Coordinates of C-alpha atoms and ligand atoms in Angstrom, one line a residue:
X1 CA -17.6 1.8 6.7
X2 CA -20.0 -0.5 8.9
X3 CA -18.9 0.3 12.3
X4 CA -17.3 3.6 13.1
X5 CA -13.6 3.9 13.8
X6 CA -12.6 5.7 17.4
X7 CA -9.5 6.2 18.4
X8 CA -6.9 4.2 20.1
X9 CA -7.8 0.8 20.2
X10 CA -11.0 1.0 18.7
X11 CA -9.3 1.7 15.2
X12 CA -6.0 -0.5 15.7
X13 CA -8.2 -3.6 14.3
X14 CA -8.2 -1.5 10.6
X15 CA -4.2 -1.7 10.2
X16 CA -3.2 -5.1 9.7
X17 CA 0.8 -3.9 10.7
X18 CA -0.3 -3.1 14.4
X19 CA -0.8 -6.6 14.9
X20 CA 2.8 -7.1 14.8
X21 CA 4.2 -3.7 14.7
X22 CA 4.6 -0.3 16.8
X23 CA 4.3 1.9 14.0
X24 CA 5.9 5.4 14.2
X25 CA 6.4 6.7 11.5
X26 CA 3.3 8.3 10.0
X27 CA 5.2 11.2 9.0
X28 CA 7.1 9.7 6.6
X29 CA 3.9 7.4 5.0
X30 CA 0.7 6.3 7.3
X31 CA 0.2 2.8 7.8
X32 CA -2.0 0.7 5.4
X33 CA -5.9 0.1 6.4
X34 CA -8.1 -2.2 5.3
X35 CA -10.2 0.6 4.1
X36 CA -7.2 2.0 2.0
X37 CA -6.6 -1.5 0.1
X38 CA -10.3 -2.1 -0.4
X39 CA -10.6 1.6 -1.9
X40 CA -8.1 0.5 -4.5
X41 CA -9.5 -2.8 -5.1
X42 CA -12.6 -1.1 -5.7
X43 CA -11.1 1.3 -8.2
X44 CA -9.8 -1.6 -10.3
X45 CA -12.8 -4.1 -9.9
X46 CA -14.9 -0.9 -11.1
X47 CA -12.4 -0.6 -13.8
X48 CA -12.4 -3.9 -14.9
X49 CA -16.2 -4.2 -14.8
X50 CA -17.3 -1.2 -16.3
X51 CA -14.3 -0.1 -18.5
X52 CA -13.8 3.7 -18.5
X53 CA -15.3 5.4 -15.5
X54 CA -14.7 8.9 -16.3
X55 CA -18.1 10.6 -15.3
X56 CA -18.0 8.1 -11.4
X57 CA -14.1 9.0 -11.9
X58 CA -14.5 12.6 -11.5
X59 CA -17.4 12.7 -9.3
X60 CA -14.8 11.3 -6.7
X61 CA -12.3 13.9 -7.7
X62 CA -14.6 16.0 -6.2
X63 CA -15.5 14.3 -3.4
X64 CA -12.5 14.3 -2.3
X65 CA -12.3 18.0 -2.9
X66 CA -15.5 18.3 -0.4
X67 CA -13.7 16.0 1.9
X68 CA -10.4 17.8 2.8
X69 CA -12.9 21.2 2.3
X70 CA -14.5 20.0 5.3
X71 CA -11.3 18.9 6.9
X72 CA -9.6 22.4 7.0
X73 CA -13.4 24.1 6.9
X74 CA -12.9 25.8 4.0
X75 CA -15.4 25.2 0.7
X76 CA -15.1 23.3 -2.2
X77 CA -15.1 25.6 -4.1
X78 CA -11.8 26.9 -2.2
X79 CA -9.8 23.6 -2.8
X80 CA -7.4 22.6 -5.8
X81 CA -6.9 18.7 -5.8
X82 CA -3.4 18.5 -7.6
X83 CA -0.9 15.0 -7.2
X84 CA 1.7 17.0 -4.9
X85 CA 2.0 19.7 -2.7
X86 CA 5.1 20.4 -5.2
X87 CA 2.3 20.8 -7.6
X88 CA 0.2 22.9 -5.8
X89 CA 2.8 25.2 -4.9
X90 CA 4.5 25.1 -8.4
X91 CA 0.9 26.7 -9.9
X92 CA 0.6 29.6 -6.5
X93 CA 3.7 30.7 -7.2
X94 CA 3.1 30.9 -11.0
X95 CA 0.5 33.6 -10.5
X96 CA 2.5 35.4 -8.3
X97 CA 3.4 38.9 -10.7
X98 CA 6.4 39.2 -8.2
X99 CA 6.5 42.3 -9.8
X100 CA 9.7 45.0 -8.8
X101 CA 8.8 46.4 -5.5
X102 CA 6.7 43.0 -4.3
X103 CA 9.2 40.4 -5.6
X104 CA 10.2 38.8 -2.5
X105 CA 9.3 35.8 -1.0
X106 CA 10.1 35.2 2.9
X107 CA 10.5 31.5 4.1
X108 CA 11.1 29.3 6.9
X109 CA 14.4 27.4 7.5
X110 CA 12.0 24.6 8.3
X111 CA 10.3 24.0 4.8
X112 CA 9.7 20.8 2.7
X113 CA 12.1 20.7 0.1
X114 CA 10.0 21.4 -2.5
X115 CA 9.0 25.0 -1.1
X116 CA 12.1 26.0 -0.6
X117 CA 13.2 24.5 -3.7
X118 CA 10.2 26.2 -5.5
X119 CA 11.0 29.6 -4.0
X120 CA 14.4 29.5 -5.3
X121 CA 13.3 29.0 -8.8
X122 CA 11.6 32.3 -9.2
X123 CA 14.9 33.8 -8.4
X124 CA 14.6 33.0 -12.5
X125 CA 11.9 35.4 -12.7
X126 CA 13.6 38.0 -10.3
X127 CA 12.4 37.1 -7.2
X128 CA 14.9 37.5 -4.1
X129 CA 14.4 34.8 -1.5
X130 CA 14.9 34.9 2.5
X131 CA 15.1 32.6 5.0
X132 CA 13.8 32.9 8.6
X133 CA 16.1 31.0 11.0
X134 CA 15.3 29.1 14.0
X135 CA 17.3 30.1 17.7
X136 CA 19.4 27.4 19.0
X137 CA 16.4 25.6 20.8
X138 CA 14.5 24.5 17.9
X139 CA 11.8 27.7 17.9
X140 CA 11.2 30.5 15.3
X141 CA 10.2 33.2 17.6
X142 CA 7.5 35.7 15.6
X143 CA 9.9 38.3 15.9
X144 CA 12.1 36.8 13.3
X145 CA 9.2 36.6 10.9
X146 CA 8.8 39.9 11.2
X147 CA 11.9 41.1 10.6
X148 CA 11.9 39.2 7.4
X149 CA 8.8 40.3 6.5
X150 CA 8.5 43.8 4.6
X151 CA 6.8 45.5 2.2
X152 CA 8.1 44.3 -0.7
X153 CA 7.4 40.7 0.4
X154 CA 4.7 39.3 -1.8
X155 CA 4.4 35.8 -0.1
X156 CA 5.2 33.7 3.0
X157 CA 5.6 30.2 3.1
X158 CA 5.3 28.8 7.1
X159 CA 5.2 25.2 7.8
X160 CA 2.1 24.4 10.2
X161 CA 4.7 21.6 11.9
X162 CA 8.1 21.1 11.1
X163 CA 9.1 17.8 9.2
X164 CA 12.8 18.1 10.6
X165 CA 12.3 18.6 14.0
X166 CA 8.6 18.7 14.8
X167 CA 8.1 22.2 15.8
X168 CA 4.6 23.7 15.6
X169 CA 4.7 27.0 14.4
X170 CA 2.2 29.8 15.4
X171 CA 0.1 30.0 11.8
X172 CA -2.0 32.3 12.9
X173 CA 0.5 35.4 14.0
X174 CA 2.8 34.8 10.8
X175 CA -0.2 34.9 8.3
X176 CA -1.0 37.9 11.0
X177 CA 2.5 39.5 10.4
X178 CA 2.1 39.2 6.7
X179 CA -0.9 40.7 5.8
X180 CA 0.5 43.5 7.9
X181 CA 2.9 44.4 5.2
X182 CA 0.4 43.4 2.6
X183 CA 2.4 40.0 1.9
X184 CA 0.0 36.5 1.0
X185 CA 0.7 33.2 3.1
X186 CA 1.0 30.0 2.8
X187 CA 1.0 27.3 5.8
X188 CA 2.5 24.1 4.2
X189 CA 0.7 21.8 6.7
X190 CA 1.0 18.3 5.5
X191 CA 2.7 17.2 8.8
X192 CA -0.4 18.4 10.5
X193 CA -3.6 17.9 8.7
X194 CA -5.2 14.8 9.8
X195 CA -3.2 15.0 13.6
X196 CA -4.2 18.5 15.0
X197 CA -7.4 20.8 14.2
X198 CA -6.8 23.0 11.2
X199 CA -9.4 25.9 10.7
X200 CA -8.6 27.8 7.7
X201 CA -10.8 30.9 8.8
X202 CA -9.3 30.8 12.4
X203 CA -5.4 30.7 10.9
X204 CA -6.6 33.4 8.4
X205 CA -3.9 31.7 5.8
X206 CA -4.3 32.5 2.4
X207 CA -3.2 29.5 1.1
X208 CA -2.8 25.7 3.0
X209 CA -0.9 23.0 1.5
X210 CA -1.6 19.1 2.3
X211 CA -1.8 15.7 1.2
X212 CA -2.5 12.2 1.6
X213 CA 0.7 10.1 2.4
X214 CA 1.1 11.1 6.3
X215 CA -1.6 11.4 8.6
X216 CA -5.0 11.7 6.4
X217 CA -3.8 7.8 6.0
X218 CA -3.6 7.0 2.3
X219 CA -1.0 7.1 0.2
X220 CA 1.3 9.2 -2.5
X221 CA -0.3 11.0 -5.6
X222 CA -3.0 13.1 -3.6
X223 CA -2.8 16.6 -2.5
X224 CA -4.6 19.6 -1.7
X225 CA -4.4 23.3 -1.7
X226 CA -6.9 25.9 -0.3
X227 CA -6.9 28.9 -1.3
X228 CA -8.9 32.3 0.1
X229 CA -11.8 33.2 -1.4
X230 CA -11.2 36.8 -3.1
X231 CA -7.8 35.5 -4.7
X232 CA -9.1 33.1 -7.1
X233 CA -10.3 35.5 -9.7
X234 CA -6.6 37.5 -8.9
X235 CA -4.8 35.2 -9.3
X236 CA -3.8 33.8 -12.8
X237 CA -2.0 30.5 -12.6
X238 CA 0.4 29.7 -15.8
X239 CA 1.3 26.3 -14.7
X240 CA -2.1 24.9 -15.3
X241 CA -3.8 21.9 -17.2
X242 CA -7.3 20.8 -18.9
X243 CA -8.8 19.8 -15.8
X244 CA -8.3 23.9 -14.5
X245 CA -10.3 24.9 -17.0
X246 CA -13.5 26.5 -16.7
X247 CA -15.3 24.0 -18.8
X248 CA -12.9 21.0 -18.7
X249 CA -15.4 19.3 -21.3
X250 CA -15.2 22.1 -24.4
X251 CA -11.3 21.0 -25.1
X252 CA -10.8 24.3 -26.6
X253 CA -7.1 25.2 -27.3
X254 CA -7.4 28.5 -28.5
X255 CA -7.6 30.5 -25.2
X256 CA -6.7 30.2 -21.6
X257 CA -10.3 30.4 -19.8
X258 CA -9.3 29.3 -16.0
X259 CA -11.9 28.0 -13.7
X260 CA -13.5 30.8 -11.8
X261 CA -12.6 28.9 -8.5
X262 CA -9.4 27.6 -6.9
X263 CA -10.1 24.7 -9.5
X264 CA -8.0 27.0 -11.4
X265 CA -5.1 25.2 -9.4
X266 CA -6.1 21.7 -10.2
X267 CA -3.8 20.8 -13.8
X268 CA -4.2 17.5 -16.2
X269 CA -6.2 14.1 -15.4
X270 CA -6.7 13.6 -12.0
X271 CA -5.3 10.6 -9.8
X272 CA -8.2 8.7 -9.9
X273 CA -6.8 5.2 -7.8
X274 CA -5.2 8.2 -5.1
X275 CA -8.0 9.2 -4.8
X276 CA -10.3 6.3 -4.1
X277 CA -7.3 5.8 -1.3
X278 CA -7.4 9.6 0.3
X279 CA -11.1 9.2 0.4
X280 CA -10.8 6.0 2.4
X281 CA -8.0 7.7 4.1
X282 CA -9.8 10.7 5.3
X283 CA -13.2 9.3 5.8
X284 CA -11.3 7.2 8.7
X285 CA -10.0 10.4 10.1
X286 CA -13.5 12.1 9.8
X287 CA -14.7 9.3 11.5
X288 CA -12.6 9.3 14.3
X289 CA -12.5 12.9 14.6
X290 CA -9.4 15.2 14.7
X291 CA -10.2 16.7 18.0
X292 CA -10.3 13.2 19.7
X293 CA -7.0 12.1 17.3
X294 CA -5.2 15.2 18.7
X295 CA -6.2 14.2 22.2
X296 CA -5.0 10.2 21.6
X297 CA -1.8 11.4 20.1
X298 CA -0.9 14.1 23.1
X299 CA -1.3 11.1 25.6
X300 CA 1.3 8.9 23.1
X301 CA 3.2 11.5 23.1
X302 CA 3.5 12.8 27.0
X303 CA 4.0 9.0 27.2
X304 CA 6.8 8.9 25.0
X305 CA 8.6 11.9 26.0
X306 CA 8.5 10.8 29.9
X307 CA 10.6 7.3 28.8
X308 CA 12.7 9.2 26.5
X309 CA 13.6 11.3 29.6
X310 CA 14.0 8.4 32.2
X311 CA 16.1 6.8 29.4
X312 CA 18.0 10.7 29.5
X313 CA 17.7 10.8 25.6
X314 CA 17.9 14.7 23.8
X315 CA 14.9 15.4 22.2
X316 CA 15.3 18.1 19.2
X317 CA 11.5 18.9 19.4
X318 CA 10.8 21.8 21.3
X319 CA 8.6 21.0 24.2
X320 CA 7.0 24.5 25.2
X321 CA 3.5 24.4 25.7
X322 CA 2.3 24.4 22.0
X323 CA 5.2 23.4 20.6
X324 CA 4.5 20.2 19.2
X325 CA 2.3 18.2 17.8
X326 CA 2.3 14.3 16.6
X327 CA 6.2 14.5 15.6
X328 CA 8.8 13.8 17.8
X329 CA 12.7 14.2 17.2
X330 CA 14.9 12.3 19.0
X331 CA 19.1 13.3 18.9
X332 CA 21.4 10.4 17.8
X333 CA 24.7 10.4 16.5
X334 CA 24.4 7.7 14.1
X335 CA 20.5 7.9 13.3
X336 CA 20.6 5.3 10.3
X337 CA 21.6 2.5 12.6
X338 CA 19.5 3.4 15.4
X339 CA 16.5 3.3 12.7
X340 CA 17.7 0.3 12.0
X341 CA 18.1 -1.1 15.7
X342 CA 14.3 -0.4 16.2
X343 CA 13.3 -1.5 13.1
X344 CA 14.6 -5.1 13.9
X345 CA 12.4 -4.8 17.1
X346 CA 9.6 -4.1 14.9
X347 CA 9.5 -0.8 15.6
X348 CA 9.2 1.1 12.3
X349 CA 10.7 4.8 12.5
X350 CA 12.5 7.1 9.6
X351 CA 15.3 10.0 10.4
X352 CA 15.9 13.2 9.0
X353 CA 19.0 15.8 9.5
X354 CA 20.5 13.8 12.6
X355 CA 17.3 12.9 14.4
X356 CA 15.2 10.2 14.3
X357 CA 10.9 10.3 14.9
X358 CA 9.0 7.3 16.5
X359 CA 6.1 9.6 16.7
X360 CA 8.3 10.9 13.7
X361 CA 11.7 12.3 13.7
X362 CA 15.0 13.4 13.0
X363 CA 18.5 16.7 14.0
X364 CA 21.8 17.8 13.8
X365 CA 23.6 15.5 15.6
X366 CA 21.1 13.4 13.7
X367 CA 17.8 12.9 15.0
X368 CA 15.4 9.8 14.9
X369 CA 11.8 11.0 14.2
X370 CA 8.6 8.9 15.4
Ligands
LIG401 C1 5.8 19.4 5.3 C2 5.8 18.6 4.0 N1 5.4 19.2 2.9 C3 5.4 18.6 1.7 C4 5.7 17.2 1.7 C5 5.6 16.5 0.4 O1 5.4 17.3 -0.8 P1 5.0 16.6 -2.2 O2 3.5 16.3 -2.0 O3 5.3 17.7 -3.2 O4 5.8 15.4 -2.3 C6 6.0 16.5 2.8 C7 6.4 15.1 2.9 O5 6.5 14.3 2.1 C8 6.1 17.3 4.0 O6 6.4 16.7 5.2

């Protein structure tokens, strides 16, 4: 990029939608940059120019490996690029032995779908499944965690921010709570990365889940997974592909030789036009750095919660010190309509349970999210 990006209204110029638009609703999909388009065009004038890119193709595979390394300030060499978090998850949990004695896996009542869903499944393989449950106020107090947590609980799946409700979870003390009992951890933290700081050494996860649609700015068929060094080589995935290989150019099909790093996640051909996006996507968010993104969204929050106050609205997302981060969840009783209502003032939301979120949102009376 020529000139660099800043925050606020220094980067409002690169989305073409603010000029008519108050977009909320990044975590559902982040709006469109210039940068994002261009990155695609790119991909297909290179295309259409040079034909096959394969060698450039995969050199930007890793690129964008190194990029959302640095991002969560892990290695490389630590990072799986698969197309989903689904993805990503689907291949952790299929070198999990979940062997008798450490067959259970502990989870949030705030997960993703697709980690819950995922969970589930290895009930097929003999797994037992618990949930931890929020109190009435929207938190999941530690205390809960550890009760679900024992020591036949070989993994725990935390989300770093809560897609239904906004909540921002305390990483750090579950991953804490699980190695107690000798358990693994995963921090699903695609409603984070891009918004808050994420330090992978400070959270002491041993696995973090993201991808491109929601704040890292691009759009679908890009995720990420890091994973702690020391568990690569332990861990065997059998949902795999060519590209997890350890030598993704020999096209041998008579053994299973994974990559020695947490490549050994990655599966089949990578998404070369995502990732021309997420590299566009995240370069902007390097550029305008997350600490000073963080900052800019806390003021649009305060500002948003103050007139949701004045206007005496219920908002789901716990407020306690900590407790959120860039998604907001507003109570309605009819949240479809209300999504709606804003959207005809050009004011583009999405809702979830019974909430809606401007800075994202949704709850059980029906939230709106922003
Ligand atoms: C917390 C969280 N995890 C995961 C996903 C998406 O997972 P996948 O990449 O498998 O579609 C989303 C949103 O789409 C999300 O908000």
């Amino acid at each position: 990029m020529a000139e660099g990006v800043g925050v606020g209204e220094a980067a409002r110029s690169r989305f073409p939608i603010f000029e008519h638009t108050t977009y909320a609703n990044s975590c559902s999909q982040g709006a469109l940059s210039v940068d994002v388009r261009r990155a695609y065009e790119e991909y297909l004038a290179g295309w259409d120019e040079h034909g096959a890119e394969w060698e450039h193709w995969v050199e930007r595979a890793e690129a964008a490996r190194g990029a959302f390394a640095e991002l969560v300030g892990a290695a490389p060499e630590d990072v799986a690029v698969t197309t989903s978090v689904s993805q990503a998850v689907s291949a952790l949990v299929s070198a999990l032995p979940l062997e008798r004695g450490r067959n259970r896996i502990v989870i949030s009542e705030f997960e993703f779908p697709t980690v819950g869903q995922i969970a589930h499944a290895q009930e097929l393989r003999g797994a037992e499944v618990a949930h931890v449950r929020p109190e009435p106020d929207g938190r999941i107090p530690l205390e809960r965690f550890a009760d679900a947590i024992d020591e036949r609980t070989a993994l725990v799946c935390c989300t770093a921010i809560s897609y239904r409700t906004g909540y921002r979870l305390d990483v750090a003390e579950v991953a804490r709570l699980a190695h107690e009992r000798g358990a693994l951890c995963l921090a699903d933290s695609y409603q984070a990365a891009g918004a808050v700081p994420l330090d992978v050494a400070a959270l002491d996860v041993d696995f973090l889940t993201a991808g491109t649609v929601k704040y890292l700015l691009a759009s679908a068929g890009l995720a990420f997974m890091y994973v702690r060094r020391g568990l690569h080589e332990r861990l065997l995935p059998t949902q795999t592909g060519w590209f997890a290989d350890e030598d993704i150019f020999r096209m041998d099909i008579s053994d299973y030789s994974p990559a020695a790093d947490a490549r050994r996640f990655d599966s089949g051909t990578p998404p070369v036009p995502n990732i021309y996006a997420g590299l566009a996507g995240m370069r902007i968010v390097e550029e305008a750095g997350v600490a000073a993104i963080e900052g800019h969204v806390r003021e649009l929050v305060e500002l948003l919660l103050a007139g949701l106050d004045e206007l005496g609205a219920t908002v789901v997302t716990p407020r306690a010190e900590g407790g959120y981060g860039p998604l907001i969840c507003i109570a309605s009783t009819q949240p479809e309509e209300l999504v709606r209502a804003l959207a005809d003032a050009q004011v583009v939301t999405s809702s979830r349970d019974q909430s809606v979120s401007p800075l994202k949102g949704s709850t059980q009376r029906r939230r709106c999210c922003s």
